[in-house]
Each structure stands twice: as structure tokens, then as C-alpha cells.
GROMACS .gro file of C-alpha atoms in nm:
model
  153
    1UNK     CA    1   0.345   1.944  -0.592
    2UNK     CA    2   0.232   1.566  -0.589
    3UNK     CA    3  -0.136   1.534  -0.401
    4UNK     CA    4  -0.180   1.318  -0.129
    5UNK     CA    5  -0.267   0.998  -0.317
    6UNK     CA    6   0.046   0.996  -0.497
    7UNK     CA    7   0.302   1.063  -0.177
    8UNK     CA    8   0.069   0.788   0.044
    9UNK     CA    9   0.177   0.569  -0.265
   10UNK     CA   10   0.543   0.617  -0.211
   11UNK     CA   11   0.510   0.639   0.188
   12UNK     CA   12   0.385   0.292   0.092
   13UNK     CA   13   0.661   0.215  -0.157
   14UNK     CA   14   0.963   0.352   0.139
   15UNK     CA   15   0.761   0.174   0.434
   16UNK     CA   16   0.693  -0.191   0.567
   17UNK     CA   17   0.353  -0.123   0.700
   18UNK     CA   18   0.062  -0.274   0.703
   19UNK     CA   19  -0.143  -0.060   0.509
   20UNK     CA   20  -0.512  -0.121   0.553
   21UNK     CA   21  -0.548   0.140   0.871
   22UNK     CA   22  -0.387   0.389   0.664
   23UNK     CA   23  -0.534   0.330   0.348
   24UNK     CA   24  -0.876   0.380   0.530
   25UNK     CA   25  -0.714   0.740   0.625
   26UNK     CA   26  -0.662   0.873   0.309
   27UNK     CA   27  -0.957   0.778   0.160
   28UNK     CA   28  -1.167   0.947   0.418
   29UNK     CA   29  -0.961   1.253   0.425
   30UNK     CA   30  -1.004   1.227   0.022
   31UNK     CA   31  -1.382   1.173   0.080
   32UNK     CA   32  -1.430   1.505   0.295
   33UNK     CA   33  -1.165   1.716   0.157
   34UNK     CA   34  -1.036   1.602  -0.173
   35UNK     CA   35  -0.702   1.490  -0.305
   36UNK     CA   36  -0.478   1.797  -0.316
   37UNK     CA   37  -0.138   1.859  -0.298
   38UNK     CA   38  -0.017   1.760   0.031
   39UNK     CA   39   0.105   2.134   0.112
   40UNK     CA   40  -0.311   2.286   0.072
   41UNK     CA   41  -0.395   2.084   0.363
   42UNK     CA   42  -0.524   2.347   0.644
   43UNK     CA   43  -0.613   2.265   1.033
   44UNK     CA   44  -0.992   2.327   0.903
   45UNK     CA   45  -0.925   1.958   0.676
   46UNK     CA   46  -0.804   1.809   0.958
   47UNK     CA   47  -1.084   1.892   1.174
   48UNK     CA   48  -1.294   1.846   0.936
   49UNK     CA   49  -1.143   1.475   0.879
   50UNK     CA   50  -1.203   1.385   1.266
   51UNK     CA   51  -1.563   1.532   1.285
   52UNK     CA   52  -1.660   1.227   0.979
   53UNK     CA   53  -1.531   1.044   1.220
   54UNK     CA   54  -1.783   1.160   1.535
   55UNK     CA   55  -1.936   0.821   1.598
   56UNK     CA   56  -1.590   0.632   1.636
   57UNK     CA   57  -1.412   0.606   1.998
   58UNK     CA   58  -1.172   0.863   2.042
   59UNK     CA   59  -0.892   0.598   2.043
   60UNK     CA   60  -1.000   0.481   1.692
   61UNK     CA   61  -1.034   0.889   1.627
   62UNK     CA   62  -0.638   0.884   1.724
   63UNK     CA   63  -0.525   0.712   1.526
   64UNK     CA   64  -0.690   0.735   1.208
   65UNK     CA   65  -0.498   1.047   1.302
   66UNK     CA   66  -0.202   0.951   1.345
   67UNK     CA   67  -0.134   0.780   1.003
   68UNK     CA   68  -0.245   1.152   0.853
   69UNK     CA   69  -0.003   1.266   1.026
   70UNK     CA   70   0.245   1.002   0.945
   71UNK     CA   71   0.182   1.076   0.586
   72UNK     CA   72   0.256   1.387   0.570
   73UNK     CA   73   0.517   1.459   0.772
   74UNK     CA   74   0.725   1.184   0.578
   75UNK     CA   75   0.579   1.451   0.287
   76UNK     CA   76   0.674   1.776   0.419
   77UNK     CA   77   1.029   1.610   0.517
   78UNK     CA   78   1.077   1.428   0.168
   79UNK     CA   79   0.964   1.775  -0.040
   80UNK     CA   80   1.108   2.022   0.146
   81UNK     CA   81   0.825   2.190   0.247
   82UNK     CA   82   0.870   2.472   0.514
   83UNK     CA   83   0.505   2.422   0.691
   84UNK     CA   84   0.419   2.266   0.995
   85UNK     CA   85   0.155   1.991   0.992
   86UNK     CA   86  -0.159   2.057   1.047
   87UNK     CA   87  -0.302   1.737   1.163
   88UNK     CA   88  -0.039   1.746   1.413
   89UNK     CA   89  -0.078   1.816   1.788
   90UNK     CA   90  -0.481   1.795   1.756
   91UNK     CA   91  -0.654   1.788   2.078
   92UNK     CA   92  -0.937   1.568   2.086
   93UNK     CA   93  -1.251   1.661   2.330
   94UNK     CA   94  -1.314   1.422   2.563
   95UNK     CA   95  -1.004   1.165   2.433
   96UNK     CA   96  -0.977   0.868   2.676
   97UNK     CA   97  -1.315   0.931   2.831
   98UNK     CA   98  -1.481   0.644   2.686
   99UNK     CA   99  -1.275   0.387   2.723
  100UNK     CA  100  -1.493   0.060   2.823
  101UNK     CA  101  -1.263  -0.165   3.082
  102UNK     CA  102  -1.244  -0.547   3.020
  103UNK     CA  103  -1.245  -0.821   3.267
  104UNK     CA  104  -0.988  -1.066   3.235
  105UNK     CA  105  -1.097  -1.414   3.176
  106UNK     CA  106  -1.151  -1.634   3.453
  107UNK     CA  107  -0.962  -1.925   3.468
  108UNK     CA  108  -1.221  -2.178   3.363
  109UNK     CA  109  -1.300  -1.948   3.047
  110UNK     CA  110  -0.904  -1.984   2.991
  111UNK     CA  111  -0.973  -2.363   3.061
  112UNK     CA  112  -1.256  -2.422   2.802
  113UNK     CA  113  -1.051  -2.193   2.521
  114UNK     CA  114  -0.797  -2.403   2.546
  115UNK     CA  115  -0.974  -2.756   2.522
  116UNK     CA  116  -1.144  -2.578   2.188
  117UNK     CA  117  -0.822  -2.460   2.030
  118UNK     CA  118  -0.645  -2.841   2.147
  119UNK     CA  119  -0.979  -3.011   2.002
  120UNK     CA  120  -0.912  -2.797   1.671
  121UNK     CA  121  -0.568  -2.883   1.653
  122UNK     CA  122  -0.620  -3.276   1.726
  123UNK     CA  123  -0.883  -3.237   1.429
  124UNK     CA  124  -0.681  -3.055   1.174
  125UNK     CA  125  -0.416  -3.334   1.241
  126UNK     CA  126  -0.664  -3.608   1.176
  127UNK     CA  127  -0.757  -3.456   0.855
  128UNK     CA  128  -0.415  -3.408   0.729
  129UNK     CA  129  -0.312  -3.781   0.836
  130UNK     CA  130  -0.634  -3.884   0.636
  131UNK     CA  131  -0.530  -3.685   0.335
  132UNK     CA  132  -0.206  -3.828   0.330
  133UNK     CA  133  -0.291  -4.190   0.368
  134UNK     CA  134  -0.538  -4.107   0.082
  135UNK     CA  135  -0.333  -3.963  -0.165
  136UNK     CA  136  -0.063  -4.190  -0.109
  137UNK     CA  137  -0.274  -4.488  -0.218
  138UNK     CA  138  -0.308  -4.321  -0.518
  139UNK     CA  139   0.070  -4.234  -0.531
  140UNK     CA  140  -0.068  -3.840  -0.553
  141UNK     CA  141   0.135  -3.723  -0.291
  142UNK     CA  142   0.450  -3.672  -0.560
  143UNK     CA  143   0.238  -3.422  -0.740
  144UNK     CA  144   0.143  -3.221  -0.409
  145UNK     CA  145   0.328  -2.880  -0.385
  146UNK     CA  146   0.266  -2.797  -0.053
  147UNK     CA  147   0.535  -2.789   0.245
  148UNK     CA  148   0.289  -2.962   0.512
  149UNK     CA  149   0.168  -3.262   0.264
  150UNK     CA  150   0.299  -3.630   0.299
  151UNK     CA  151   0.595  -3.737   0.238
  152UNK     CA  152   0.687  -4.072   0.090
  153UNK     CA  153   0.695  -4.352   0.300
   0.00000   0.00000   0.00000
């Protein structure tokens, strides 16, 4: 039976992910319970997995969760393996409870975040003129492999 580092490899392989949040999963779960074949996992691992995570909102708690769960179900499906999931279906004490509300931004925060990211782009545009008028006077821009250089002319 292949261990869980070597199925989150092919989950990797088979999916278009992005695989940082997941990555970050397995390695804790390897951390507090080892790498073992994917069918040893118990309820007790799982629990054990969300208590390292006891200083994390219960959101984040989710769903570190979730790719776990993820993971090995695509296991259990791919490998046959007659066993239901035991980081499925965990309830998590107190889940939702701490969720902090946010204020929208008021329209003359909207106002001044715009005017900085217009400013930025007006800047970035000025460079890239400069660079071009540069390297063009030194007939460099021929040698530039870049799809947003100069062209000639």
C-alpha cells in the first residue's frame, strides 16, 4: 500500500491544483502522525491533525481539512480500498464562531485606491517608454526577448 506522500504525489500528478494549501496538509499530518499507508489512517490522526492546528480560525481549521480529505478519498477510490474516511464528516467545536466581520470600504477609500493603482500604472508606463527609447538608441531592442519590449520604429 503506497503511504500518503506518494498518493498526494499522484493526486498532484491527476489534478490542476494549486498545491501550496495542500502541500501544507500533508506535511502537518506527516509531522504529527507520520507517513503511512494511506489505509492506517484512524479518526484519532485526524483529530489529532486539527488539534496542531488549535490556534488557527476554524475556517483555516476547515480546510486544511478538507484537502486531507480530498487526498484520500481520491486514494481510497483509486486503490480500492473498502474504508470510509476518517477525516471525513469531522465536526469542529465552535466552527463559524469566530468569524471577525469586515466593513466595506467607503467610497473615498475606493477613491484613493484607485488614484494609487492609476499613479502605478502611469509610472510603470513611463518606465517602459524610457526603456524603450533607451535601448533603441543603442539598437538593443532586436536582442530583447520579451513580449512587452519595443518594437522597431
Amino acid at each position: 500500500m503506497l503511504v500518503l506522500s506518494e498518493v498526494f504525489d499522484e493526486f498532484l500528478d491527476l489534478k490542476e491544483i494549486n498545491p501550496k494549501p495542500s502541500e501544507q496538509s500533508v506535511r502537518r499530518l506527516i509531522e504529527v502522525a507520520g507517513d503511512l499507508p494511506v489505509d492506517q489512517y484512524t479518526r484519532s490522526h485526524a483529530k489529532a491533525f486539527l488539534a496542531s492546528y488549535h490556534e488557527q480560525k476554524t475556517s483555516t481549521r476547515r480546510r486544511r481539512l478538507q484537502c486531507l480529505t480530498s487526498i484520500l478519498n481520491f486514494a481510497y477510490w483509486e486503490y480500492d480500498i473498502d474504508k470510509r474516511n476518517p477525516f471525513s464528516r469531522i465536526i469542529i467545536k465552535g466552527e463559524g464562531k469566530d468569524v471577525t466581520s469586515r466593513e466595506p470600504f467607503s467610497v473615498a477609500e475606493l477613491k484613493k485606491l484607485y488614484s494609487a493603482s492609476l499613479a502605478y500604472l502611469i509610472r510603470q508606463a513611463h518606465l517602459r517608454v524610457g526603456l524603450c527609447r533607451y535601448t533603441q538608441s543603442f539598437g538593443w531592442y532586436r536582442h530583447l526577448d520579451h513580449p512587452h519590449t519595443c518594437r522597431e520604429g
